[in-house]
XYZ file of N, CA and C in Angstrom:
423
model
N 64.609 87.396 33.105
C 65.205 86.089 32.929
C 66.299 85.869 33.980
N 66.386 84.655 34.458
C 67.471 84.403 35.413
C 68.822 84.245 34.668
N 69.689 85.201 34.903
C 70.988 85.150 34.258
C 71.946 84.323 35.157
N 72.452 83.236 34.632
C 73.384 82.396 35.392
C 72.788 81.979 36.726
N 71.513 81.888 36.846
C 70.794 81.536 38.093
C 71.114 82.514 39.220
N 71.368 83.749 38.822
C 71.641 84.813 39.820
C 73.140 85.060 39.886
N 73.504 86.329 40.024
C 74.910 86.774 40.078
C 75.637 86.080 41.227
N 76.686 85.356 40.897
C 77.552 84.754 41.929
C 76.836 83.699 42.789
N 75.823 83.027 42.249
C 75.126 81.989 43.022
C 75.569 80.587 42.684
N 75.851 80.327 41.415
C 76.197 78.975 41.029
C 77.450 78.840 40.179
N 77.774 79.916 39.465
C 78.850 79.818 38.483
C 79.955 80.856 38.741
N 81.134 80.503 38.252
C 82.224 81.431 38.152
C 83.085 80.997 36.993
N 83.932 81.902 36.568
C 84.892 81.587 35.543
C 86.193 82.318 35.897
N 87.282 81.688 35.487
C 88.571 82.285 35.659
C 89.130 82.610 34.273
N 89.407 83.868 34.013
C 89.921 84.208 32.688
C 91.414 83.878 32.567
N 91.973 83.983 31.384
C 93.404 83.599 31.215
C 94.379 84.385 32.084
N 93.954 85.530 32.609
C 94.833 86.328 33.468
C 94.703 85.990 34.944
N 93.738 85.085 35.222
C 93.531 84.660 36.627
C 92.450 85.404 37.340
N 91.811 86.389 36.663
C 90.672 87.099 37.251
C 89.485 86.202 37.343
N 88.769 86.304 38.472
C 87.598 85.391 38.697
C 86.350 86.250 38.516
N 85.464 85.796 37.636
C 84.266 86.533 37.305
C 83.029 85.670 37.456
N 81.857 86.281 37.777
C 80.628 85.521 37.849
C 80.077 85.073 36.513
N 80.544 85.685 35.415
C 80.214 85.219 34.027
C 81.236 85.832 33.091
N 81.205 85.365 31.860
C 82.206 85.811 30.888
C 82.076 87.226 30.446
N 80.951 87.882 30.659
C 80.744 89.241 30.225
C 80.955 90.264 31.335
N 81.060 89.823 32.563
C 81.144 90.710 33.721
C 82.351 91.694 33.652
N 83.396 91.308 32.933
C 84.543 92.233 32.853
C 84.193 93.504 32.107
N 83.032 93.556 31.423
C 82.578 94.724 30.723
C 82.135 95.832 31.697
N 81.915 95.509 32.948
C 81.452 96.461 33.954
C 82.653 97.100 34.603
N 82.993 98.350 34.238
C 84.243 98.952 34.697
C 84.238 99.316 36.177
N 83.093 99.434 36.815
C 83.072 99.841 38.227
C 83.389 98.704 39.172
N 83.492 97.480 38.640
C 83.793 96.326 39.515
C 85.227 95.871 39.360
N 85.840 95.538 40.483
C 87.183 94.967 40.482
C 87.055 93.474 40.716
N 87.633 92.674 39.843
C 87.546 91.220 39.986
C 88.909 90.711 40.471
N 88.872 90.072 41.634
C 90.067 89.573 42.267
C 90.674 88.408 41.455
N 91.971 88.180 41.694
C 92.746 87.236 40.939
C 93.119 86.052 41.774
N 93.126 84.861 41.211
C 93.459 83.663 41.952
C 94.927 83.582 42.321
N 95.758 84.449 41.757
C 97.149 84.515 42.140
C 97.322 85.304 43.410
N 96.387 86.128 43.753
C 96.502 86.945 44.987
C 95.538 86.515 46.121
N 94.430 85.830 45.770
C 93.461 85.402 46.747
C 93.037 83.974 46.418
N 92.534 83.284 47.440
C 92.047 81.899 47.204
C 90.673 81.988 46.502
N 90.357 80.947 45.789
C 89.080 80.911 45.111
C 87.911 80.949 46.163
N 88.094 80.319 47.227
C 87.076 80.335 48.312
C 86.869 81.759 48.821
N 87.938 82.522 49.034
C 87.814 83.888 49.497
C 87.123 84.759 48.467
N 87.513 84.571 47.204
C 86.893 85.384 46.150
C 85.395 85.095 46.094
N 85.032 83.821 46.119
C 83.626 83.437 46.037
C 82.775 83.971 47.197
N 83.369 83.897 48.391
C 82.519 84.247 49.591
C 82.687 85.675 50.041
N 83.805 86.305 49.749
C 84.110 87.606 50.374
C 84.298 88.785 49.376
N 84.744 88.519 48.159
C 85.073 89.614 47.264
C 83.842 90.455 46.970
N 84.102 91.762 46.861
C 83.030 92.737 46.605
C 82.332 92.433 45.254
N 83.092 92.092 44.259
C 82.500 91.856 42.939
C 81.479 90.722 42.955
N 81.725 89.681 43.722
C 80.763 88.584 43.796
C 79.634 88.895 44.708
N 79.882 89.650 45.769
C 78.816 90.004 46.731
C 77.902 91.120 46.257
N 78.380 91.954 45.348
C 77.677 93.199 44.943
C 76.231 92.961 44.557
N 75.964 91.954 43.730
C 74.608 91.721 43.167
C 74.040 90.354 43.607
N 74.629 89.774 44.624
C 74.073 88.516 45.138
C 72.804 88.763 45.916
N 71.852 87.893 45.809
C 70.598 88.045 46.583
C 69.715 89.111 45.999
N 68.889 89.693 46.899
C 67.888 90.658 46.440
C 68.003 92.035 47.083
N 68.872 92.185 48.092
C 68.959 93.465 48.781
C 69.374 94.626 47.913
N 70.157 94.388 46.894
C 70.672 95.444 46.002
C 69.642 95.971 45.016
N 68.558 95.233 44.833
C 67.606 95.496 43.740
C 66.846 96.837 43.913
N 66.690 97.549 42.784
C 65.816 98.715 42.768
C 64.376 98.274 42.509
N 63.475 99.205 42.634
C 62.091 98.914 42.161
C 62.084 98.965 40.654
N 61.328 98.201 39.944
C 60.245 97.359 40.423
C 60.736 95.953 40.830
N 62.005 95.630 40.694
C 62.499 94.321 41.069
C 62.267 93.988 42.532
N 62.503 94.961 43.405
C 62.439 94.749 44.860
C 61.068 94.194 45.301
N 60.001 94.630 44.711
C 58.662 94.182 45.059
C 58.063 93.144 44.073
N 58.885 92.697 43.150
C 58.394 91.765 42.129
C 58.312 90.366 42.684
N 57.233 89.632 42.479
C 57.150 88.232 43.016
C 58.159 87.302 42.364
N 58.779 87.678 41.249
C 59.748 86.830 40.595
C 61.227 87.120 41.031
N 61.424 88.031 41.976
C 62.752 88.476 42.361
C 63.656 87.320 42.821
N 63.088 86.280 43.412
C 63.861 85.113 43.836
C 63.978 84.092 42.711
N 63.406 84.342 41.580
C 63.469 83.464 40.424
C 64.472 84.009 39.407
N 64.309 85.320 39.060
C 65.201 85.856 38.032
C 66.318 86.759 38.587
N 66.270 87.050 39.889
C 67.325 87.799 40.611
C 67.666 89.133 39.911
N 66.633 89.763 39.349
C 66.813 91.098 38.746
C 67.343 91.072 37.314
N 67.407 89.889 36.717
C 67.879 89.840 35.336
C 69.426 89.885 35.267
N 69.895 90.236 34.110
C 71.353 90.217 33.816
C 71.974 91.587 34.126
N 72.961 91.636 34.969
C 73.648 92.871 35.311
C 74.468 93.373 34.162
N 75.067 92.458 33.388
C 75.887 92.842 32.240
C 74.975 93.432 31.177
N 73.868 92.812 30.934
C 72.896 93.314 29.962
C 72.419 94.671 30.363
N 72.048 94.848 31.638
C 71.611 96.136 32.132
C 72.693 97.203 31.886
N 73.961 96.865 32.177
C 75.039 97.837 31.931
C 75.204 98.132 30.480
N 75.263 97.106 29.639
C 75.561 97.304 28.232
C 74.397 98.038 27.533
N 73.190 97.872 27.988
C 72.059 98.555 27.385
C 71.660 99.900 27.972
N 72.041 100.136 29.229
C 71.635 101.400 29.869
C 72.861 102.210 30.359
N 74.016 101.603 30.438
C 75.169 102.306 30.965
C 75.307 102.211 32.454
N 74.388 101.483 33.132
C 74.409 101.400 34.616
C 74.003 99.982 34.990
N 74.925 99.243 35.589
C 74.652 97.884 35.979
C 73.600 97.754 37.043
N 73.313 98.798 37.777
C 72.314 98.739 38.871
C 70.901 98.989 38.342
N 70.728 99.372 37.083
C 69.437 99.573 36.504
C 68.698 98.248 36.365
N 67.389 98.317 36.303
C 66.635 97.075 36.016
C 66.996 96.630 34.612
N 67.000 95.309 34.413
C 67.285 94.748 33.074
C 66.249 95.174 32.092
N 66.615 95.907 31.011
C 65.661 96.422 30.046
C 64.849 95.371 29.296
N 65.330 94.114 29.341
C 64.575 93.038 28.691
C 63.290 92.697 29.425
N 63.262 92.975 30.749
C 62.046 92.734 31.532
C 60.968 93.762 31.184
N 59.776 93.292 30.986
C 58.656 94.197 30.661
C 58.311 95.154 31.744
N 58.767 94.917 32.978
C 58.474 95.836 34.097
C 59.528 96.941 34.218
N 60.652 96.801 33.540
C 61.734 97.783 33.616
C 61.304 99.118 33.048
N 61.661 100.234 33.687
C 61.374 101.519 33.134
C 62.158 101.767 31.805
N 63.124 100.949 31.505
C 63.923 101.078 30.321
C 63.457 100.196 29.193
N 62.405 99.418 29.435
C 61.964 98.405 28.454
C 61.436 99.028 27.153
N 60.740 100.128 27.279
C 60.123 100.755 26.083
C 61.197 101.230 25.102
N 62.329 101.721 25.631
C 63.406 102.173 24.740
C 63.948 101.013 23.991
N 64.078 99.864 24.648
C 64.602 98.692 23.963
C 63.616 98.214 22.899
N 62.325 98.265 23.232
C 61.263 97.888 22.225
C 61.352 98.855 21.037
N 61.458 100.150 21.316
C 61.521 101.133 20.239
C 62.733 100.866 19.346
N 63.879 100.593 19.930
C 65.078 100.303 19.162
C 64.903 99.043 18.288
N 64.307 98.026 18.905
C 64.110 96.781 18.161
C 63.167 97.024 16.973
N 62.101 97.781 17.190
C 61.218 98.133 16.100
C 61.917 98.933 15.012
N 62.766 99.847 15.433
C 63.542 100.644 14.466
C 64.459 99.789 13.630
N 65.122 98.841 14.267
C 66.012 97.945 13.577
C 65.228 97.071 12.618
N 64.105 96.493 13.069
C 63.313 95.658 12.215
C 62.757 96.429 11.035
N 62.334 97.667 11.261
C 61.824 98.486 10.169
C 62.912 98.760 9.140
N 64.114 99.082 9.590
C 65.221 99.355 8.647
C 65.613 98.081 7.880
N 65.544 96.994 8.534
C 65.888 95.703 7.843
C 64.879 95.399 6.755
N 63.632 95.620 7.027
C 62.591 95.301 6.057
C 62.437 96.367 4.988
N 62.724 97.643 5.359
C 62.563 98.743 4.384
C 63.838 98.994 3.602
N 64.936 98.336 3.940
C 66.193 98.579 3.249
C 66.787 99.955 3.545
N 66.472 100.517 4.696
C 66.910 101.830 5.081
C 68.349 101.844 5.595
N 68.747 102.976 6.140
C 70.108 103.134 6.724
C 70.219 102.330 7.998
N 71.427 102.172 8.495
C 71.637 101.490 9.763
C 70.894 102.220 10.837
N 70.175 101.489 11.680
C 69.388 102.076 12.743
C 70.267 102.600 13.867
N 69.931 103.750 14.384
C 70.640 104.287 15.549
C 69.612 104.834 16.514
N 69.787 104.515 17.761
C 68.944 105.024 18.836
C 69.840 105.468 19.977
N 69.757 106.764 20.324
C 70.555 107.216 21.426
C 70.054 106.580 22.723
N 70.992 106.153 23.504
C 70.639 105.590 24.825
C 70.028 106.665 25.706
N 69.260 106.220 26.655
C 68.568 107.134 27.564
C 69.428 107.509 28.781
N 70.659 106.983 28.838
C 71.481 107.362 30.024
C 72.735 108.033 29.572
N 73.761 107.335 29.183
C 75.099 107.938 29.009
C 75.461 108.107 27.531
N 74.509 108.438 26.725
C 74.838 108.683 25.311
C 75.317 107.457 24.537
N 74.972 106.294 24.992
C 75.376 105.070 24.309
C 74.580 104.986 23.036
N 75.210 104.637 21.957
C 74.477 104.499 20.681
C 74.377 103.006 20.356
N 73.177 102.582 20.086
C 72.965 101.212 19.598
C 73.030 101.281 18.088
N 73.737 100.401 17.493
C 73.799 100.396 16.024
C 73.552 98.994 15.498
N 72.876 98.926 14.406
C 72.590 97.635 13.809
C 72.896 97.731 12.337
N 73.436 96.735 11.786
C 73.740 96.686 10.334
C 72.540 96.034 9.640
N 71.748 96.810 8.831
C 70.571 96.204 8.230
C 70.843 95.166 7.183
N 72.110 95.075 6.686
C 72.473 94.075 5.697
C 72.809 92.743 6.369
N 72.992 92.764 7.739
C 73.330 91.512 8.449
C 72.127 90.613 8.503
N 72.347 89.351 8.173
C 71.170 88.383 8.200
C 71.223 87.559 9.432
């Protein structure tokens, strides 16, 4: 899916502290430094800052994104989602069916759905990278 029409292509946001981000969730990625409008101009941040340039375009993409005919349409999916679901923002977005991480997401979804319909315990699936645990509350509607 095209997240924000591609990282740093059309949108930006300034948080209450003055940090400029390509989306509201990008601050969840700890490896990126987001420049502040109090120290840099908005133009400089948009065109020059490492955080905005890091995932712009298609050069950064791993396979299968790099050879995918949709790479100029979805721009590799959501970097924040990739980070939050795999622990690495450079991984392919697990929501994409071509991602090597997609099956783990499908398995987790099936586990959650099974627990919700069977009235079982909260579903837990260990992440395939950094020991991230996905947890769902089966009583949540």
